[in-house]
């Protein structure tokens, strides 16, 4: 399969180019567009020539159902997986192009928002590389979550089409129909081939569409007329659910995904094995959080339609499903009125009632499916899945001891942990080729195929020449990021500055506001003449749900601070930077350049985090609370190689329970008051919207749900300690090296392997 012969590649591309653009076209005189299209089509040809896993007829296949999916750009990743990336770069350089420039022409589909959406593709990649048969099933949103645009320092969204990507999509009409809102719909299946590292096997990402979406229902931005859910169904991810029409549309989307997935899976099994009799030996259906939980009642109905008794169908379902929980926040553990589900599908509503009765008749009082007339989706998922897992040790512990404690008592063997992982091909090798090449040289092996090799770096932890090399790689990445930010976003970043990064969804528990409070503290320090030894760039990026006021307000604050820190009195020493529309491809530029990884959630709230793992393998040092996978990072690198601050999860839980936290007690502290009051100072009012600034001030001083004021001083101390530590480059890059060396644990191949051992039990995977 591998053909790294550059001469041959050159000839193939020349021929393809002529086929596309006529005999006169040559690689030397072609436009960037033409070269890009030619390489894109050529890479897809190579991908489709590979063998399909679907043909494997032994072992189980994983069907991973998810409302969000963030696959990122395909071209570079596929070329890397096929072993063609270096060769194509050599060919391109002859024509004064580089793959990095060409990749910028590919759209990056915004079919997800954050960790939940990116995790699927990372695990998919890991599983494919290991030879597991896995299909990822999601929806074909025409305009994704939306493109984030800042106007007047406020977050707005525009439709985010990803047509170019269409060239990689194979569209087929399903053989089955699904019924929702009284309409029969024949779904479209849009299939994208997924490659694995160093393997000629492939898997698929299937995106269902109604084929009935209509742009005519779009009003301004991403607002829609949702009175009829069908034309709106596959336009946007997470449509506005602040009114009943929107909530109905979301349930419609979830049911469409669930019904299409179940029908697709049954058809796949039937086609491959001739019947569905032994489906549990051939399939495992992985629910990525609760959004696709309606798969459960749908599967029971479908099995009954095929002649199975209700009791047998339910028992079979319990052998098919697994559920991964990604959040413990009550507002993200959905409770859906049965009447809403009934309006989407009366049959599914009836089946939920029967499933609820089934649980009660078994004498299980834990976690009712129906709480009055409301469906508890997480309980539905727990009862009818044979495995439930959290995504980091602490998170699984909280699920077992707290969120699902009654369930864990009722089903002691059901709960397990599988700590998240990331795809080292994309997040190390492709995002940071210089570092990947360097650590490859030092470890003498392929660290993407075998991330545990990174441990060999530990031998060099006291080697000052290695420290200097790591520093120079980091500098190169910062230069590249600074150039990109200036050109694409008009933002000035000093590449010589220390770069601290908080890149994630905007959410109160993630505490972007705590980061802003530090920024204010630092600004005040600078204005009083206490200057940092090295300039600091404090980068914040991410999208917040459009109607989530608190998160939008904090983004406004960050954007005001970005404006304020442009002032010549501050900018030489400190800058807040907030680029808009953070997505996978932007992450690939930012994370390799970061020195510090900000993981500052309120302890006990961040299920795992995955940017913490991506930053770690790129040599950033974690500045974090004892939360999510930060704890596992700390265990791997030891306390000297991480900056930990703040209360721990137990103290946080005790405080939540006792209700004894009053932010005003902390606000009375003059230092804290000076920082918090700055939010509503004249300087800030001149830049920002006073109403919003006052709202933030009020929230912090009267509610402060995630206790920023409590952790503030400890955060400032830890952040300052990190900046001081940066001044000793040898010890800093020793820390950085230890982080890279220990990051192999977070490979998504390890995650996929553990899912297999603990959850999927695939039987006979290829490797
Ligand atoms: C639920 C109900 C109603 C409306 C919306 C939702 C909803 C929407 C999005 C619930 C959850 C999400 C997204 C969750 C998410 O991204 N979780 C992240 O998952 C990562 C992968 O496991 C973890 O690393 C992160 O810690 C976690 O925040």
mmCIF file with all atom_site columns, C-alpha atoms in Angstrom, residues 314-485:
data_model
loop_
_atom_site.group_PDB
_atom_site.id
_atom_site.type_symbol
_atom_site.label_atom_id
_atom_site.label_alt_id
_atom_site.label_comp_id
_atom_site.label_asym_id
_atom_site.label_entity_id
_atom_site.label_seq_id
_atom_site.pdbx_PDB_ins_code
_atom_site.Cartn_x
_atom_site.Cartn_y
_atom_site.Cartn_z
_atom_site.occupancy
_atom_site.B_iso_or_equiv
_atom_site.pdbx_formal_charge
_atom_site.auth_seq_id
_atom_site.auth_comp_id
_atom_site.auth_asym_id
_atom_site.auth_atom_id
_atom_site.pdbx_PDB_model_num
ATOM 1   C CA . UNK A 1 314 ? -35.432 -5.986 26.283 1.00 0.00 ? 314 UNK A CA 1
ATOM 2   C CA . UNK A 1 315 ? -33.024 -8.622 27.551 1.00 0.00 ? 315 UNK A CA 1
ATOM 3   C CA . UNK A 1 316 ? -31.188 -8.539 24.231 1.00 0.00 ? 316 UNK A CA 1
ATOM 4   C CA . UNK A 1 317 ? -30.950 -4.754 24.320 1.00 0.00 ? 317 UNK A CA 1
ATOM 5   C CA . UNK A 1 318 ? -29.225 -4.999 27.698 1.00 0.00 ? 318 UNK A CA 1
ATOM 6   C CA . UNK A 1 319 ? -26.456 -7.000 26.007 1.00 0.00 ? 319 UNK A CA 1
ATOM 7   C CA . UNK A 1 320 ? -26.006 -4.493 23.195 1.00 0.00 ? 320 UNK A CA 1
ATOM 8   C CA . UNK A 1 321 ? -25.655 -1.042 24.671 1.00 0.00 ? 321 UNK A CA 1
ATOM 9   C CA . UNK A 1 322 ? -22.921 0.768  26.521 1.00 0.00 ? 322 UNK A CA 1
ATOM 10  C CA . UNK A 1 323 ? -23.125 4.328  27.831 1.00 0.00 ? 323 UNK A CA 1
ATOM 11  C CA . UNK A 1 324 ? -20.337 6.826  28.423 1.00 0.00 ? 324 UNK A CA 1
ATOM 12  C CA . UNK A 1 325 ? -21.136 9.764  30.649 1.00 0.00 ? 325 UNK A CA 1
ATOM 13  C CA . UNK A 1 326 ? -19.257 13.015 29.961 1.00 0.00 ? 326 UNK A CA 1
ATOM 14  C CA . UNK A 1 327 ? -20.662 15.395 32.495 1.00 0.00 ? 327 UNK A CA 1
ATOM 15  C CA . UNK A 1 328 ? -22.046 15.423 36.010 1.00 0.00 ? 328 UNK A CA 1
ATOM 16  C CA . UNK A 1 329 ? -23.650 18.852 35.855 1.00 0.00 ? 329 UNK A CA 1
ATOM 17  C CA . UNK A 1 330 ? -27.367 18.437 36.592 1.00 0.00 ? 330 UNK A CA 1
ATOM 18  C CA . UNK A 1 331 ? -28.363 20.770 33.737 1.00 0.00 ? 331 UNK A CA 1
ATOM 19  C CA . UNK A 1 332 ? -26.588 18.487 31.254 1.00 0.00 ? 332 UNK A CA 1
ATOM 20  C CA . UNK A 1 333 ? -28.274 15.324 32.539 1.00 0.00 ? 333 UNK A CA 1
ATOM 21  C CA . UNK A 1 334 ? -31.449 15.759 30.537 1.00 0.00 ? 334 UNK A CA 1
ATOM 22  C CA . UNK A 1 335 ? -34.956 15.266 31.803 1.00 0.00 ? 335 UNK A CA 1
ATOM 23  C CA . UNK A 1 336 ? -37.354 15.281 28.886 1.00 0.00 ? 336 UNK A CA 1
ATOM 24  C CA . UNK A 1 337 ? -41.156 15.470 29.224 1.00 0.00 ? 337 UNK A CA 1
ATOM 25  C CA . UNK A 1 338 ? -42.697 12.281 27.941 1.00 0.00 ? 338 UNK A CA 1
ATOM 26  C CA . UNK A 1 339 ? -45.259 14.396 26.087 1.00 0.00 ? 339 UNK A CA 1
ATOM 27  C CA . UNK A 1 340 ? -42.483 15.912 23.961 1.00 0.00 ? 340 UNK A CA 1
ATOM 28  C CA . UNK A 1 341 ? -41.181 12.488 23.044 1.00 0.00 ? 341 UNK A CA 1
ATOM 29  C CA . UNK A 1 342 ? -44.756 11.424 22.310 1.00 0.00 ? 342 UNK A CA 1
ATOM 30  C CA . UNK A 1 343 ? -45.139 14.306 19.871 1.00 0.00 ? 343 UNK A CA 1
ATOM 31  C CA . UNK A 1 344 ? -42.031 13.088 18.034 1.00 0.00 ? 344 UNK A CA 1
ATOM 32  C CA . UNK A 1 345 ? -42.883 9.388  18.233 1.00 0.00 ? 345 UNK A CA 1
ATOM 33  C CA . UNK A 1 346 ? -45.898 8.001  20.141 1.00 0.00 ? 346 UNK A CA 1
ATOM 34  C CA . UNK A 1 347 ? -44.536 4.512  19.825 1.00 0.00 ? 347 UNK A CA 1
ATOM 35  C CA . UNK A 1 348 ? -41.239 5.403  21.494 1.00 0.00 ? 348 UNK A CA 1
ATOM 36  C CA . UNK A 1 349 ? -43.054 7.210  24.304 1.00 0.00 ? 349 UNK A CA 1
ATOM 37  C CA . UNK A 1 350 ? -45.140 4.073  24.937 1.00 0.00 ? 350 UNK A CA 1
ATOM 38  C CA . UNK A 1 351 ? -42.032 1.915  24.900 1.00 0.00 ? 351 UNK A CA 1
ATOM 39  C CA . UNK A 1 352 ? -40.348 4.169  27.465 1.00 0.00 ? 352 UNK A CA 1
ATOM 40  C CA . UNK A 1 353 ? -43.354 3.680  29.754 1.00 0.00 ? 353 UNK A CA 1
ATOM 41  C CA . UNK A 1 354 ? -42.970 -0.084 29.355 1.00 0.00 ? 354 UNK A CA 1
ATOM 42  C CA . UNK A 1 355 ? -39.234 0.075  29.981 1.00 0.00 ? 355 UNK A CA 1
ATOM 43  C CA . UNK A 1 356 ? -39.905 2.043  33.149 1.00 0.00 ? 356 UNK A CA 1
ATOM 44  C CA . UNK A 1 357 ? -42.393 -0.629 34.219 1.00 0.00 ? 357 UNK A CA 1
ATOM 45  C CA . UNK A 1 358 ? -39.882 -3.351 33.360 1.00 0.00 ? 358 UNK A CA 1
ATOM 46  C CA . UNK A 1 359 ? -37.355 -1.830 35.765 1.00 0.00 ? 359 UNK A CA 1
ATOM 47  C CA . UNK A 1 360 ? -39.914 -1.483 38.543 1.00 0.00 ? 360 UNK A CA 1
ATOM 48  C CA . UNK A 1 361 ? -41.156 -5.042 38.057 1.00 0.00 ? 361 UNK A CA 1
ATOM 49  C CA . UNK A 1 362 ? -37.623 -6.278 38.553 1.00 0.00 ? 362 UNK A CA 1
ATOM 50  C CA . UNK A 1 363 ? -37.798 -4.658 41.969 1.00 0.00 ? 363 UNK A CA 1
ATOM 51  C CA . UNK A 1 364 ? -35.160 -2.064 41.113 1.00 0.00 ? 364 UNK A CA 1
ATOM 52  C CA . UNK A 1 365 ? -36.018 1.162  42.836 1.00 0.00 ? 365 UNK A CA 1
ATOM 53  C CA . UNK A 1 366 ? -32.808 2.968  41.917 1.00 0.00 ? 366 UNK A CA 1
ATOM 54  C CA . UNK A 1 367 ? -32.901 5.652  39.240 1.00 0.00 ? 367 UNK A CA 1
ATOM 55  C CA . UNK A 1 368 ? -36.445 5.607  37.862 1.00 0.00 ? 368 UNK A CA 1
ATOM 56  C CA . UNK A 1 369 ? -36.711 6.016  34.089 1.00 0.00 ? 369 UNK A CA 1
ATOM 57  C CA . UNK A 1 370 ? -39.907 7.988  34.511 1.00 0.00 ? 370 UNK A CA 1
ATOM 58  C CA . UNK A 1 371 ? -40.005 10.669 37.170 1.00 0.00 ? 371 UNK A CA 1
ATOM 59  C CA . UNK A 1 372 ? -43.697 11.451 36.957 1.00 0.00 ? 372 UNK A CA 1
ATOM 60  C CA . UNK A 1 373 ? -44.169 12.471 33.346 1.00 0.00 ? 373 UNK A CA 1
ATOM 61  C CA . UNK A 1 374 ? -40.527 13.221 32.735 1.00 0.00 ? 374 UNK A CA 1
ATOM 62  C CA . UNK A 1 375 ? -37.952 10.846 31.248 1.00 0.00 ? 375 UNK A CA 1
ATOM 63  C CA . UNK A 1 376 ? -34.607 10.729 32.983 1.00 0.00 ? 376 UNK A CA 1
ATOM 64  C CA . UNK A 1 377 ? -32.405 9.963  29.995 1.00 0.00 ? 377 UNK A CA 1
ATOM 65  C CA . UNK A 1 378 ? -29.316 9.072  32.026 1.00 0.00 ? 378 UNK A CA 1
ATOM 66  C CA . UNK A 1 379 ? -31.295 6.556  34.069 1.00 0.00 ? 379 UNK A CA 1
ATOM 67  C CA . UNK A 1 380 ? -32.716 5.080  30.868 1.00 0.00 ? 380 UNK A CA 1
ATOM 68  C CA . UNK A 1 381 ? -29.176 4.718  29.531 1.00 0.00 ? 381 UNK A CA 1
ATOM 69  C CA . UNK A 1 382 ? -27.851 3.197  32.790 1.00 0.00 ? 382 UNK A CA 1
ATOM 70  C CA . UNK A 1 383 ? -30.549 0.550  33.224 1.00 0.00 ? 383 UNK A CA 1
ATOM 71  C CA . UNK A 1 384 ? -30.400 -0.752 29.684 1.00 0.00 ? 384 UNK A CA 1
ATOM 72  C CA . UNK A 1 385 ? -26.678 -0.642 29.045 1.00 0.00 ? 385 UNK A CA 1
ATOM 73  C CA . UNK A 1 386 ? -24.434 -3.469 30.186 1.00 0.00 ? 386 UNK A CA 1
ATOM 74  C CA . UNK A 1 387 ? -21.614 -1.026 30.858 1.00 0.00 ? 387 UNK A CA 1
ATOM 75  C CA . UNK A 1 388 ? -21.546 2.559  32.094 1.00 0.00 ? 388 UNK A CA 1
ATOM 76  C CA . UNK A 1 389 ? -18.306 4.469  32.241 1.00 0.00 ? 389 UNK A CA 1
ATOM 77  C CA . UNK A 1 390 ? -16.796 7.769  33.202 1.00 0.00 ? 390 UNK A CA 1
ATOM 78  C CA . UNK A 1 391 ? -13.898 9.326  31.347 1.00 0.00 ? 391 UNK A CA 1
ATOM 79  C CA . UNK A 1 392 ? -11.276 9.855  34.082 1.00 0.00 ? 392 UNK A CA 1
ATOM 80  C CA . UNK A 1 393 ? -10.662 8.149  37.429 1.00 0.00 ? 393 UNK A CA 1
ATOM 81  C CA . UNK A 1 394 ? -12.058 10.964 39.560 1.00 0.00 ? 394 UNK A CA 1
ATOM 82  C CA . UNK A 1 395 ? -15.090 11.369 37.307 1.00 0.00 ? 395 UNK A CA 1
ATOM 83  C CA . UNK A 1 396 ? -15.970 7.666  37.451 1.00 0.00 ? 396 UNK A CA 1
ATOM 84  C CA . UNK A 1 397 ? -15.545 7.833  41.225 1.00 0.00 ? 397 UNK A CA 1
ATOM 85  C CA . UNK A 1 398 ? -18.010 10.726 41.415 1.00 0.00 ? 398 UNK A CA 1
ATOM 86  C CA . UNK A 1 399 ? -20.465 8.868  39.179 1.00 0.00 ? 399 UNK A CA 1
ATOM 87  C CA . UNK A 1 400 ? -20.310 5.823  41.435 1.00 0.00 ? 400 UNK A CA 1
ATOM 88  C CA . UNK A 1 401 ? -20.315 7.600  44.767 1.00 0.00 ? 401 UNK A CA 1
ATOM 89  C CA . UNK A 1 402 ? -22.578 10.488 43.987 1.00 0.00 ? 402 UNK A CA 1
ATOM 90  C CA . UNK A 1 403 ? -24.413 11.066 40.679 1.00 0.00 ? 403 UNK A CA 1
ATOM 91  C CA . UNK A 1 404 ? -25.372 7.415  40.063 1.00 0.00 ? 404 UNK A CA 1
ATOM 92  C CA . UNK A 1 405 ? -24.710 6.002  43.559 1.00 0.00 ? 405 UNK A CA 1
ATOM 93  C CA . UNK A 1 406 ? -28.075 4.223  43.695 1.00 0.00 ? 406 UNK A CA 1
ATOM 94  C CA . UNK A 1 407 ? -27.471 2.701  40.263 1.00 0.00 ? 407 UNK A CA 1
ATOM 95  C CA . UNK A 1 408 ? -23.962 1.622  41.222 1.00 0.00 ? 408 UNK A CA 1
ATOM 96  C CA . UNK A 1 409 ? -25.414 -0.157 44.254 1.00 0.00 ? 409 UNK A CA 1
ATOM 97  C CA . UNK A 1 410 ? -28.084 -1.850 42.125 1.00 0.00 ? 410 UNK A CA 1
ATOM 98  C CA . UNK A 1 411 ? -25.586 -2.875 39.428 1.00 0.00 ? 411 UNK A CA 1
ATOM 99  C CA . UNK A 1 412 ? -22.194 -3.146 41.150 1.00 0.00 ? 412 UNK A CA 1
ATOM 100 C CA . UNK A 1 413 ? -20.403 -4.636 38.134 1.00 0.00 ? 413 UNK A CA 1
ATOM 101 C CA . UNK A 1 414 ? -21.728 -2.248 35.563 1.00 0.00 ? 414 UNK A CA 1
ATOM 102 C CA . UNK A 1 415 ? -19.602 0.809  36.285 1.00 0.00 ? 415 UNK A CA 1
ATOM 103 C CA . UNK A 1 416 ? -16.078 1.184  35.015 1.00 0.00 ? 416 UNK A CA 1
ATOM 104 C CA . UNK A 1 417 ? -13.571 3.840  34.099 1.00 0.00 ? 417 UNK A CA 1
ATOM 105 C CA . UNK A 1 418 ? -11.883 4.473  30.777 1.00 0.00 ? 418 UNK A CA 1
ATOM 106 C CA . UNK A 1 419 ? -9.756  7.582  30.904 1.00 0.00 ? 419 UNK A CA 1
ATOM 107 C CA . UNK A 1 420 ? -9.939  9.641  27.721 1.00 0.00 ? 420 UNK A CA 1
ATOM 108 C CA . UNK A 1 421 ? -7.206  9.668  25.142 1.00 0.00 ? 421 UNK A CA 1
ATOM 109 C CA . UNK A 1 422 ? -6.150  11.660 22.111 1.00 0.00 ? 422 UNK A CA 1
ATOM 110 C CA . UNK A 1 423 ? -4.875  10.784 18.676 1.00 0.00 ? 423 UNK A CA 1
ATOM 111 C CA . UNK A 1 424 ? -1.106  11.276 18.719 1.00 0.00 ? 424 UNK A CA 1
ATOM 112 C CA . UNK A 1 425 ? -1.022  11.236 14.901 1.00 0.00 ? 425 UNK A CA 1
ATOM 113 C CA . UNK A 1 426 ? -3.030  14.433 14.738 1.00 0.00 ? 426 UNK A CA 1
ATOM 114 C CA . UNK A 1 427 ? -2.047  16.110 18.007 1.00 0.00 ? 427 UNK A CA 1
ATOM 115 C CA . UNK A 1 428 ? 1.674   15.386 18.066 1.00 0.00 ? 428 UNK A CA 1
ATOM 116 C CA . UNK A 1 429 ? 2.959   14.226 14.694 1.00 0.00 ? 429 UNK A CA 1
ATOM 117 C CA . UNK A 1 430 ? 0.782   16.358 12.473 1.00 0.00 ? 430 UNK A CA 1
ATOM 118 C CA . UNK A 1 431 ? 0.281   19.428 14.697 1.00 0.00 ? 431 UNK A CA 1
ATOM 119 C CA . UNK A 1 432 ? 3.894   19.568 15.826 1.00 0.00 ? 432 UNK A CA 1
ATOM 120 C CA . UNK A 1 433 ? 6.049   17.891 13.160 1.00 0.00 ? 433 UNK A CA 1
ATOM 121 C CA . UNK A 1 434 ? 9.274   19.407 14.453 1.00 0.00 ? 434 UNK A CA 1
ATOM 122 C CA . UNK A 1 435 ? 8.784   18.045 17.962 1.00 0.00 ? 435 UNK A CA 1
ATOM 123 C CA . UNK A 1 436 ? 7.558   14.690 16.628 1.00 0.00 ? 436 UNK A CA 1
ATOM 124 C CA . UNK A 1 437 ? 10.604  14.361 14.460 1.00 0.00 ? 437 UNK A CA 1
ATOM 125 C CA . UNK A 1 438 ? 12.887  15.332 17.332 1.00 0.00 ? 438 UNK A CA 1
ATOM 126 C CA . UNK A 1 439 ? 11.422  12.958 19.910 1.00 0.00 ? 439 UNK A CA 1
ATOM 127 C CA . UNK A 1 440 ? 11.375  10.268 17.237 1.00 0.00 ? 440 UNK A CA 1
ATOM 128 C CA . UNK A 1 441 ? 15.113  10.758 16.813 1.00 0.00 ? 441 UNK A CA 1
ATOM 129 C CA . UNK A 1 442 ? 15.803  10.655 20.553 1.00 0.00 ? 442 UNK A CA 1
ATOM 130 C CA . UNK A 1 443 ? 13.652  7.621  21.203 1.00 0.00 ? 443 UNK A CA 1
ATOM 131 C CA . UNK A 1 444 ? 14.630  5.815  18.038 1.00 0.00 ? 444 UNK A CA 1
ATOM 132 C CA . UNK A 1 445 ? 11.110  4.758  17.140 1.00 0.00 ? 445 UNK A CA 1
ATOM 133 C CA . UNK A 1 446 ? 7.689   5.684  15.886 1.00 0.00 ? 446 UNK A CA 1
ATOM 134 C CA . UNK A 1 447 ? 6.036   7.413  18.827 1.00 0.00 ? 447 UNK A CA 1
ATOM 135 C CA . UNK A 1 448 ? 2.673   7.618  17.061 1.00 0.00 ? 448 UNK A CA 1
ATOM 136 C CA . UNK A 1 449 ? 2.504   3.854  16.645 1.00 0.00 ? 449 UNK A CA 1
ATOM 137 C CA . UNK A 1 450 ? 3.925   3.303  20.116 1.00 0.00 ? 450 UNK A CA 1
ATOM 138 C CA . UNK A 1 451 ? 3.502   6.345  22.384 1.00 0.00 ? 451 UNK A CA 1
ATOM 139 C CA . UNK A 1 452 ? 5.019   4.493  25.351 1.00 0.00 ? 452 UNK A CA 1
ATOM 140 C CA . UNK A 1 453 ? 8.372   4.983  23.591 1.00 0.00 ? 453 UNK A CA 1
ATOM 141 C CA . UNK A 1 454 ? 8.195   8.580  24.749 1.00 0.00 ? 454 UNK A CA 1
ATOM 142 C CA . UNK A 1 455 ? 9.277   7.342  28.192 1.00 0.00 ? 455 UNK A CA 1
ATOM 143 C CA . UNK A 1 456 ? 12.742  6.930  26.727 1.00 0.00 ? 456 UNK A CA 1
ATOM 144 C CA . UNK A 1 457 ? 13.033  10.708 26.724 1.00 0.00 ? 457 UNK A CA 1
ATOM 145 C CA . UNK A 1 458 ? 13.489  10.573 30.489 1.00 0.00 ? 458 UNK A CA 1
ATOM 146 C CA . UNK A 1 459 ? 17.126  9.674  29.921 1.00 0.00 ? 459 UNK A CA 1
ATOM 147 C CA . UNK A 1 460 ? 17.632  13.178 28.574 1.00 0.00 ? 460 UNK A CA 1
ATOM 148 C CA . UNK A 1 461 ? 15.924  15.016 31.396 1.00 0.00 ? 461 UNK A CA 1
ATOM 149 C CA . UNK A 1 462 ? 19.169  16.610 32.592 1.00 0.00 ? 462 UNK A CA 1
ATOM 150 C CA . UNK A 1 463 ? 20.695  17.099 29.158 1.00 0.00 ? 463 UNK A CA 1
ATOM 151 C CA . UNK A 1 464 ? 20.969  20.849 28.617 1.00 0.00 ? 464 UNK A CA 1
ATOM 152 C CA . UNK A 1 465 ? 21.453  20.447 24.878 1.00 0.00 ? 465 UNK A CA 1
ATOM 153 C CA . UNK A 1 466 ? 18.075  18.695 24.713 1.00 0.00 ? 466 UNK A CA 1
ATOM 154 C CA . UNK A 1 467 ? 16.507  21.472 26.793 1.00 0.00 ? 467 UNK A CA 1
ATOM 155 C CA . UNK A 1 468 ? 17.847  24.001 24.316 1.00 0.00 ? 468 UNK A CA 1
ATOM 156 C CA . UNK A 1 469 ? 16.451  22.010 21.385 1.00 0.00 ? 469 UNK A CA 1
ATOM 157 C CA . UNK A 1 470 ? 13.024  21.833 23.014 1.00 0.00 ? 470 UNK A CA 1
ATOM 158 C CA . UNK A 1 471 ? 13.161  25.566 23.600 1.00 0.00 ? 471 UNK A CA 1
ATOM 159 C CA . UNK A 1 472 ? 14.013  26.259 20.004 1.00 0.00 ? 472 UNK A CA 1
ATOM 160 C CA . UNK A 1 473 ? 11.156  24.023 18.774 1.00 0.00 ? 473 UNK A CA 1
ATOM 161 C CA . UNK A 1 474 ? 8.750   25.870 21.068 1.00 0.00 ? 474 UNK A CA 1
ATOM 162 C CA . UNK A 1 475 ? 10.033  29.187 19.760 1.00 0.00 ? 475 UNK A CA 1
ATOM 163 C CA . UNK A 1 476 ? 9.472   28.083 16.174 1.00 0.00 ? 476 UNK A CA 1
ATOM 164 C CA . UNK A 1 477 ? 5.911   27.067 17.006 1.00 0.00 ? 477 UNK A CA 1
ATOM 165 C CA . UNK A 1 478 ? 5.265   30.392 18.713 1.00 0.00 ? 478 UNK A CA 1
ATOM 166 C CA . UNK A 1 479 ? 6.646   32.262 15.694 1.00 0.00 ? 479 UNK A CA 1
ATOM 167 C CA . UNK A 1 480 ? 4.361   30.281 13.407 1.00 0.00 ? 480 UNK A CA 1
ATOM 168 C CA . UNK A 1 481 ? 1.339   30.900 15.624 1.00 0.00 ? 481 UNK A CA 1
ATOM 169 C CA . UNK A 1 482 ? 2.110   34.607 15.950 1.00 0.00 ? 482 UNK A CA 1
ATOM 170 C CA . UNK A 1 483 ? 2.367   34.964 12.176 1.00 0.00 ? 483 UNK A CA 1
ATOM 171 C CA . UNK A 1 484 ? -0.899  33.094 11.669 1.00 0.00 ? 484 UNK A CA 1
ATOM 172 C CA . UNK A 1 485 ? -2.774  35.083 14.340 1.00 0.00 ? 485 UNK A CA 1
#
